[in-house]
Coordinates of C-alpha atoms in Angstrom, one line a residue:
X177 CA 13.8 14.6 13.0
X178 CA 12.8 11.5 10.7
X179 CA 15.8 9.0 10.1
X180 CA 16.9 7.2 7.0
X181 CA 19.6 5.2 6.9
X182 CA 21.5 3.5 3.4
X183 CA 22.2 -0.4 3.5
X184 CA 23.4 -3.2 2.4
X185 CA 20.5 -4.6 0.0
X186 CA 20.6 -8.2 -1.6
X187 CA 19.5 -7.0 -4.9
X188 CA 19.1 -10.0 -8.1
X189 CA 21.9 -9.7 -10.5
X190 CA 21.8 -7.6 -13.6
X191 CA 21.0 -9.8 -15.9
X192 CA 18.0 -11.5 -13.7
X193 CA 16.2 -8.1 -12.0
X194 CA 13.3 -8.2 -14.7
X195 CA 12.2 -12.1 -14.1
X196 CA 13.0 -11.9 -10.3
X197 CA 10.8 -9.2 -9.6
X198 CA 7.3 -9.9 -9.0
X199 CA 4.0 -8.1 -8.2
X200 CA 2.3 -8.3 -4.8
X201 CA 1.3 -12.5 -4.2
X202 CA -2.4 -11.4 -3.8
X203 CA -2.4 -9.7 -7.3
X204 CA -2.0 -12.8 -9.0
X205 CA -4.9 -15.3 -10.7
X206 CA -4.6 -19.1 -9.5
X207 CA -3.5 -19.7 -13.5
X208 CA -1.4 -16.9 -14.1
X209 CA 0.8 -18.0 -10.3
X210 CA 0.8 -21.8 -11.9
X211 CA 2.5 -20.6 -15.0
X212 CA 5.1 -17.9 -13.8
X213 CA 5.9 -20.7 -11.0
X214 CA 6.3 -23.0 -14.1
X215 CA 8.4 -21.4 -16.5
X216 CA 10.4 -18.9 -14.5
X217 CA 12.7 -20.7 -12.3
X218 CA 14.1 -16.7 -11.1
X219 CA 10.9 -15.3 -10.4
X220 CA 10.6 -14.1 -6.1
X221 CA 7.3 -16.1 -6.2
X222 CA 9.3 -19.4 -5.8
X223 CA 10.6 -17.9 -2.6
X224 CA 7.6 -16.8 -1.0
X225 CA 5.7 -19.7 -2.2
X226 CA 8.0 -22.4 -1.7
X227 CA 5.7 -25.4 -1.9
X228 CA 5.5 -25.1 -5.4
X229 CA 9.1 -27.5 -5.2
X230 CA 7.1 -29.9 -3.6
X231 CA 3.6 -30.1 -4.7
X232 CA 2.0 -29.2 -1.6
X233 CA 0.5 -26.0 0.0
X234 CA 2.2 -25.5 3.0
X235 CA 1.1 -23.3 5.3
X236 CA 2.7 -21.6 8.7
X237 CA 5.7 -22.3 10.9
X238 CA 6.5 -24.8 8.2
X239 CA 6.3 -22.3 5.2
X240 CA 8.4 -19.7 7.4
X241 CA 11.4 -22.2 7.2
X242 CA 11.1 -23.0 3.6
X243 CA 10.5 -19.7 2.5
X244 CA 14.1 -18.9 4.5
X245 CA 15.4 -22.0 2.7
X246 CA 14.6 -21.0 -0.8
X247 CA 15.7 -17.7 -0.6
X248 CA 19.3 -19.0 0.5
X249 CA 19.0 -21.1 -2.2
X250 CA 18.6 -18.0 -4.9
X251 CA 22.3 -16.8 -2.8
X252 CA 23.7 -19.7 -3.1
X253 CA 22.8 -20.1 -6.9
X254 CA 24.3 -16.4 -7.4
X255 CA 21.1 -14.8 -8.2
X256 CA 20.9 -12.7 -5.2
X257 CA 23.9 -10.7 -4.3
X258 CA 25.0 -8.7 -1.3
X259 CA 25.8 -5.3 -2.0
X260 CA 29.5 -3.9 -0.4
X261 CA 28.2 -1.0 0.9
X262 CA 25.6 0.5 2.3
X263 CA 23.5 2.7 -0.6
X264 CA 20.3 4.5 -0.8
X265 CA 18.5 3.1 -3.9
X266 CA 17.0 5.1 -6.1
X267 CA 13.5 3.7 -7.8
X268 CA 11.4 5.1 -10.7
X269 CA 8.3 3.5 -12.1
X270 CA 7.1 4.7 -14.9
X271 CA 3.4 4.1 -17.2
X272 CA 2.2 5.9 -20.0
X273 CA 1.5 9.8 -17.7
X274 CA 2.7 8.2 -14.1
X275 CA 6.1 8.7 -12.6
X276 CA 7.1 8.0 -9.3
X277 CA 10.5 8.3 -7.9
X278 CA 11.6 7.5 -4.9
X279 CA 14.7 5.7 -3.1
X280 CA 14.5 2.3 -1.0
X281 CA 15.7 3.1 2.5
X282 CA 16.1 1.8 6.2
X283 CA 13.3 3.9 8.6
X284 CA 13.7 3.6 12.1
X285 CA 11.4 1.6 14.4
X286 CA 12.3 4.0 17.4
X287 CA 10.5 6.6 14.7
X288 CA 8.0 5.0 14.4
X289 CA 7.4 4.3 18.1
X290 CA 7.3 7.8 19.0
X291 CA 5.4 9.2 15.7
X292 CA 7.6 10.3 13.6
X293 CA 6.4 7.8 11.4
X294 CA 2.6 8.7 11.1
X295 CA -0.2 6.6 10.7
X296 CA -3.6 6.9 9.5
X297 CA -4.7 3.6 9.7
X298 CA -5.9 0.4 12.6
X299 CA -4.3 -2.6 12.8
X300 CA -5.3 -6.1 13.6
X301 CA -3.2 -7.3 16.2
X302 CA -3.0 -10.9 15.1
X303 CA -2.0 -9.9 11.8
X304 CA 1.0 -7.8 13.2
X305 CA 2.1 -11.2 15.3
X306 CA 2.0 -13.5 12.2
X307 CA 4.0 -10.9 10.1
X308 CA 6.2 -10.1 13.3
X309 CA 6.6 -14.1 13.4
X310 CA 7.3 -14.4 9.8
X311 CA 10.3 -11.8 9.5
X312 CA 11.9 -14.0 12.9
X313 CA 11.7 -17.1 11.0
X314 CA 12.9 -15.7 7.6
X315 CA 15.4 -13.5 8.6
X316 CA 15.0 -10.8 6.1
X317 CA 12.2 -8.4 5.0
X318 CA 11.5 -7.7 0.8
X319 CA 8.0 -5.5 1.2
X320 CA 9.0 -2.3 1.7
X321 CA 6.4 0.5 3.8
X322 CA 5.6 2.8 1.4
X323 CA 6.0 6.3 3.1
X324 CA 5.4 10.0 1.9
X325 CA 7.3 13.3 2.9
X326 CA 6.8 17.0 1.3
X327 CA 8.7 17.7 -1.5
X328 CA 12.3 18.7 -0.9
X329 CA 14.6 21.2 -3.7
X330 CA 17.5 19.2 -1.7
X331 CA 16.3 15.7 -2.5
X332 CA 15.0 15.9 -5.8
X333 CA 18.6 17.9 -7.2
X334 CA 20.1 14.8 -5.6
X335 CA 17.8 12.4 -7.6
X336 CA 17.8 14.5 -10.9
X337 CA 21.9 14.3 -10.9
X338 CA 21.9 11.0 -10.4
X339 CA 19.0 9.5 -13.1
X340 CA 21.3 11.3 -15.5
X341 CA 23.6 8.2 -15.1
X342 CA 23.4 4.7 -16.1
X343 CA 21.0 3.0 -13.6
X344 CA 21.9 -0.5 -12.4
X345 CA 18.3 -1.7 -13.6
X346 CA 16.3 -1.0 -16.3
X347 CA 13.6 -2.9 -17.5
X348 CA 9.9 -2.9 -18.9
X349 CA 7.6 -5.6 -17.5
X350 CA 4.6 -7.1 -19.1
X351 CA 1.9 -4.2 -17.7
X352 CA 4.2 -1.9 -19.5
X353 CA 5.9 -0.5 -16.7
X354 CA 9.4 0.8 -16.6
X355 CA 11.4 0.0 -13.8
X356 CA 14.7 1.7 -13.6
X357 CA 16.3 1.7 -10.2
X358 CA 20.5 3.5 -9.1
X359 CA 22.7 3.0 -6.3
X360 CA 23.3 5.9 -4.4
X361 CA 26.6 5.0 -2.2
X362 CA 28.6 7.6 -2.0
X363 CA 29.5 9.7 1.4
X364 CA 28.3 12.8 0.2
X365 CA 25.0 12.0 -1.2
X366 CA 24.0 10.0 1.5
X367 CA 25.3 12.7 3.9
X368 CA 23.0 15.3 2.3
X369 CA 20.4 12.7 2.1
X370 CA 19.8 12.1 5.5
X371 CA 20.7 15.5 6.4
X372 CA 17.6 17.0 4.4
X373 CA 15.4 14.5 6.4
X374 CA 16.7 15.0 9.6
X375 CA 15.4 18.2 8.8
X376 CA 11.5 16.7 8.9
X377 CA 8.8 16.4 11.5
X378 CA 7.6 13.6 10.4
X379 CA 7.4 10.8 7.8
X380 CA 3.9 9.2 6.8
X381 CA 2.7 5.6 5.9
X382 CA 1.0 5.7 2.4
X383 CA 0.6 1.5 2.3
X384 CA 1.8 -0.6 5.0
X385 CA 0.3 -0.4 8.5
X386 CA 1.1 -4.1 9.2
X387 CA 4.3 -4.6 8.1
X388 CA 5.5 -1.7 10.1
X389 CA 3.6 -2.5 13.2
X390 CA 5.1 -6.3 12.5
X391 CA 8.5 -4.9 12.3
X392 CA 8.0 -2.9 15.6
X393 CA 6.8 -5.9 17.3
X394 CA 10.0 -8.2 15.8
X395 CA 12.2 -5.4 17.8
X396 CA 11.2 -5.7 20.5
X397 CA 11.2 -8.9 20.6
X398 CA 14.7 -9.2 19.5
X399 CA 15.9 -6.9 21.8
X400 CA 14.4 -8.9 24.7
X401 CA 16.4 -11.7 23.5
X402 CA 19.3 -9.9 22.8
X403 CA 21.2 -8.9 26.9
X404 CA 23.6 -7.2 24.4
X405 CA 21.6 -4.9 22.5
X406 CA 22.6 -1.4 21.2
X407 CA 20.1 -0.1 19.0
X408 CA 22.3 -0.2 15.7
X409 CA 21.2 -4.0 15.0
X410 CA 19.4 -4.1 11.7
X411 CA 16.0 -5.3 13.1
X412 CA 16.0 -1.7 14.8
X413 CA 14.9 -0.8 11.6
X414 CA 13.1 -1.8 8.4
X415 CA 12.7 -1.4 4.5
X416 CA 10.5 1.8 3.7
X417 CA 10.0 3.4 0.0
X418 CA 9.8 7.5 0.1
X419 CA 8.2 9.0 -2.3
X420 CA 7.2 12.7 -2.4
X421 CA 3.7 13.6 -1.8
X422 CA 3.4 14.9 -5.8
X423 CA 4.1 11.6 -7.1
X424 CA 1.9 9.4 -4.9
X425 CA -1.5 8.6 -7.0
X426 CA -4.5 7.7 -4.6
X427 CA -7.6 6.0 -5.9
X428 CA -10.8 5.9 -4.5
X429 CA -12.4 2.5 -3.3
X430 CA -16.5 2.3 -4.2
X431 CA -19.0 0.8 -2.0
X432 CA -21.6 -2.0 -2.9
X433 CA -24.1 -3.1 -0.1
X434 CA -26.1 -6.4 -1.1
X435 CA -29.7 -5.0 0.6
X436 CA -31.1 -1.9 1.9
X437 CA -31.8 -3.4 5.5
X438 CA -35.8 -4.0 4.8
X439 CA -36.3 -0.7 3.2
X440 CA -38.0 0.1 0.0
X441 CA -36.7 2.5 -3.0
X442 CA -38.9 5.0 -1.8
X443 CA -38.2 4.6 1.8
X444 CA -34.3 4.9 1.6
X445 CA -34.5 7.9 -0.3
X446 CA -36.5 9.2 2.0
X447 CA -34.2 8.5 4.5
X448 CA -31.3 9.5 2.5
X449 CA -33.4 13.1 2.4
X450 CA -32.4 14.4 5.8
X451 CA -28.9 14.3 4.9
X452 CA -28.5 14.7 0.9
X453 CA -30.1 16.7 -1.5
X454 CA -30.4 14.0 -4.2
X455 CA -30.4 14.8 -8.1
X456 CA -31.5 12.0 -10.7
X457 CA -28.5 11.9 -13.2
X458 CA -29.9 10.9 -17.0
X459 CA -26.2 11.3 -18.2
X460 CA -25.2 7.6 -17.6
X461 CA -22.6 7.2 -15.4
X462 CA -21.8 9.6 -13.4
X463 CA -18.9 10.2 -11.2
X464 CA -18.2 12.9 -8.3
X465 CA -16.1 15.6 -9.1
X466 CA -15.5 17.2 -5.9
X467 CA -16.0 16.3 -1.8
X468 CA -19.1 16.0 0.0
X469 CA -21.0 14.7 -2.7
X470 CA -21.5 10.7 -3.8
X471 CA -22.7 8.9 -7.0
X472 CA -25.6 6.6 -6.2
X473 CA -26.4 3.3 -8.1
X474 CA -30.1 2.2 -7.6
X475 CA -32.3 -0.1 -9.8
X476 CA -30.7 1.0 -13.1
X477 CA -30.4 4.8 -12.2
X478 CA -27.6 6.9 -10.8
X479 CA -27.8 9.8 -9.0
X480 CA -26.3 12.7 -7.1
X481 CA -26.0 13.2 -3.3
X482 CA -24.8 16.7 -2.4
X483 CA -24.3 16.5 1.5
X484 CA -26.9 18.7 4.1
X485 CA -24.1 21.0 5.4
X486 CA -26.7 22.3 7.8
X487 CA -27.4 18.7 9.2
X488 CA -23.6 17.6 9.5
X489 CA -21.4 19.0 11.9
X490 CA -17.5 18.8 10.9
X491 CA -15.8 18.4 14.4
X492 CA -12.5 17.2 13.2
X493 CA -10.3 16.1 10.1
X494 CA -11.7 12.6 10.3
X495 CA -15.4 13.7 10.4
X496 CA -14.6 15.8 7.0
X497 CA -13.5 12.0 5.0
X498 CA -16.2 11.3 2.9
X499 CA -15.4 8.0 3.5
X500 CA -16.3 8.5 6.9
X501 CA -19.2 11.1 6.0
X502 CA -20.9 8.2 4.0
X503 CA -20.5 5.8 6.7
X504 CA -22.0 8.0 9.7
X505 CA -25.3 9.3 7.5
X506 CA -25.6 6.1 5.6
X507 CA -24.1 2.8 6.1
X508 CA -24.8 2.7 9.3
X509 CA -27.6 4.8 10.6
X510 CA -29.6 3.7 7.6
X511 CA -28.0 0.1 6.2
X512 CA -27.0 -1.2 9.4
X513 CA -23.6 -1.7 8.4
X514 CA -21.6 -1.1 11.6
X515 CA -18.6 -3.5 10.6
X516 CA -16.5 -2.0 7.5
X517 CA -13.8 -4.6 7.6
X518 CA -16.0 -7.9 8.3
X519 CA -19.4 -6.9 7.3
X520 CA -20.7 -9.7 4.6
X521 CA -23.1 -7.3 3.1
X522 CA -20.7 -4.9 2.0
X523 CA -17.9 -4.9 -0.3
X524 CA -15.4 -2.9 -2.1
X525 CA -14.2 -1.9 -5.9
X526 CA -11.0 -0.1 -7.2
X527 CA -9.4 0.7 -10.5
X528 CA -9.9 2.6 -13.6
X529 CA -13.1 1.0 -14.4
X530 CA -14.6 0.4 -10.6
X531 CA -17.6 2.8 -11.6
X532 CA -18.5 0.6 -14.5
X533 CA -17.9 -2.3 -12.7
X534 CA -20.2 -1.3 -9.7
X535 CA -23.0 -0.7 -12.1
X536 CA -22.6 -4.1 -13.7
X537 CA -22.5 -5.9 -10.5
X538 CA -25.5 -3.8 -9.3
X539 CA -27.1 -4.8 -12.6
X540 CA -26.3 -8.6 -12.2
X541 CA -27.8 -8.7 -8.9
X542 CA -24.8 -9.2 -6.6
X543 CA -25.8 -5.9 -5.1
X544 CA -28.7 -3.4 -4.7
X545 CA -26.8 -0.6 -4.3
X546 CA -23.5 1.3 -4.6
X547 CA -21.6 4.5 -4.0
X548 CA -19.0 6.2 -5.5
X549 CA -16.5 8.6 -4.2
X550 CA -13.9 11.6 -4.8
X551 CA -10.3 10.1 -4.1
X552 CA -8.8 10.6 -0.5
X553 CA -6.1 13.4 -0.6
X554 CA -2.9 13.3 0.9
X555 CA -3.8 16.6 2.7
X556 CA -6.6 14.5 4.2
X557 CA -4.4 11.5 5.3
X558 CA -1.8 14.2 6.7
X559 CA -4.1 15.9 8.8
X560 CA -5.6 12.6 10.3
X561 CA -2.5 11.3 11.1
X562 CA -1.6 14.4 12.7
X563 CA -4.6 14.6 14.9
X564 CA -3.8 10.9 15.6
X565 CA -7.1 9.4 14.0
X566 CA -7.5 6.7 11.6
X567 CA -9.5 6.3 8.4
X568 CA -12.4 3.6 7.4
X569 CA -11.3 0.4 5.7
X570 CA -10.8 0.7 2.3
X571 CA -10.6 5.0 2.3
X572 CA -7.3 4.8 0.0
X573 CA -6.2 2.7 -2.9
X574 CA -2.4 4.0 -3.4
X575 CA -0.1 3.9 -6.5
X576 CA 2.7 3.2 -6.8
X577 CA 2.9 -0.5 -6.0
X578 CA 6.4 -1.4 -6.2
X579 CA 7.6 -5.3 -7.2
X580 CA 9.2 -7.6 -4.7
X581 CA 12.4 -9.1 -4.9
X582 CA 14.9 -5.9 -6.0
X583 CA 16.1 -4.8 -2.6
X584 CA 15.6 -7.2 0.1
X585 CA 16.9 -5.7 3.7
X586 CA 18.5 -8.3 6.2
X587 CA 17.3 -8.4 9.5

């Protein structure tokens, strides 16, 4: 039984929503940060990077307090409000063939203690205590986990009936993305709402391992310091985004390693021989089209690995990721490459040109070779989640990623 529960969001006012929301901090160049900072006084940036008032980069304990600071300035300047009642809120982003609609939520941290809430991928321990730190010291949380559930008739009558009215937000950003976003407050909607979820197994992370291993950790901490706790405070749960498994997009992530560990051509394709039956492409670039097999940059010339099935043994769902396949017959039996995450001689691509982009790095020298893969399925990250196993680094680039700053949960 997988919880959701409506509430009270601090959302930007009508009239603000399109220059409050932002993209992910990371996604932004130093120049293009300088000049939204600059000439958007309403953008969520100036919250999250509040030294920008000051001319200075701050960093830790003393960013935490200014970042809680600025945001009660944006309440206190009207351009957050609190909403009256609790609501479900309903989210579509849209770009040229890609739609994704899904509704802001509260998720449960006691469902994600006893998996409910699924994962699929590790951790790193002193990231969860930084984030876990931050939410403590900033009292509210604005990145919502994005999470996946099967496709419901229930749900998705709910959502049709209700994009039919006027949505509280609707606005196109400069990538060309619609953003168009409802309340969904009353008793019988959310009623049916949370009664067709009660009705799951089991909910599953699509992006955001830390932040909802951070907000586990902030519970319990709370509750520790709380001698009057219930389980209904607000830091019992945190911020999620579901989104049916149809309308999640998943990328691929390619592979570039910077030698081949001592070997020549001829050598690692020798070595490559026990495991792949490799085929010279002369079609330019060339791209997988189904699993098992990889596309191989090498000195100027691409080619096909179809895997050995007679010399790999599938054993379980994680053993059948061709993430994982690449990484057990050739990144590290052959490249020495034993360290996915940290590893300096590896690195990773995404996007809609990663394949031409691999080739052009390959060809610039920044690397000697790279490898291209078929996207992760969500099949694939159900059934390793359900067996309790997680995925390489880098296995899944996920769409949609959703702006900050339009429903911000209080803790």
């Amino acid at each position: 039984m997988a919880i959701v529960k409506p509430f009270k969001a601090i959302r930007p006012t009508k009239d603000k929503a399109f220059f409050v929301a932002s993209r992910s901090y990371e996604e932004y160049g130093p120049e293009e940060l300088q000049a939204v900072l600059q000439f958007n006084p309403f953008s969520f940036l100036h919250i999250i990077n509040p030294g920008f008032k000051f001319e200075k980069h701050i960093t830790g304990k003393e960013r935490f307090h200014l970042v809680r600071n600025r945001y009660l300035e944006f309440l206190e300047e009207n351009v957050f409000l609190k909403d009256k009642e609790p609501s479900f809120y309903l989210y579509q982003i849209e770009k040229g063939d890609f739609k994704s609609l899904g509704f802001f939520c509260a998720c449960s941290v006691e469902d994600y203690r006893n998996d409910v809430i699924k994962k699929h991928e590790d951790t790193l321990h002193h990231r969860e205590e930084l984030f876990a730190d931050y939410l403590y010291s900033v009292g509210f949380n604005a990145e919502p986990v994005l999470m996946t559930y099967p496709d419901n008739p229930t749900v998705d009558e709910i959502f049709q009936k209700k994009i039919q009215r006027e949505p509280e937000y609707d606005f196109t950003t400069t990538d060309k993305v619609n953003h168009k976003l409802w309340k969904i407050s009353y008793p019988e909607g959310i009623e049916k709402l949370q009664n067709a979820f009660n009705g799951l197994d089991a909910l599953y992370i699509a992006d955001g391992h830390h932040r909802s291993a951070s907000s586990h950790l902030l519970a319990e901490q709370l509750q520790n310091e709380n001698p009057k706790h219930t389980g209904t405070e607000p830091y019992n749960y945190f911020m999620a985004y579901l989104i049916p498994e149809s309308q999640i997009k998943i990328y691929e992530f390619n592979r570039m390693v910077k030698d081949l560990n001592g070997l020549s051509k001829e050598e690692f394709l020798i070595r490559l021989d026990e495991h792949f039956r490799i085929e010279k492409r002369e079609d330019g670039l060339y791209k997988p089209s189904k699993k098992h097999e990889f596309s191989m940059y090498l000195e100027g010339e691409f080619y096909l690995l179809h895997l050995r099935m007679t010399n790999y043994k599938f054993t379980d769902a994680l053993s059948q990721l061709d993430t994982q396949i690449l990484f057990k017959t050739i990144l590290e039996p052959i490249l020495n490459i034993t360290d996915l995450r940290n590893d300096k001689r590896i690195a990773y691509g995404y996007g809609k040109h990663n394949l031409m982009q691999m080739k052009d790095r390959v060809d610039r020298g920044e690397f000697v070779v790279g490898f291209s893969l078929s996207p992760t399925t969500v099949d694939e990250i159900k059934a390793i989640a359900n067996a309790g196993l997680t995925m390489p680094p880098k296995s899944t680039y996920i769409e949609p990623k959703l702006r900050s700053g339009l429903t911000i949960y209080e803790l």
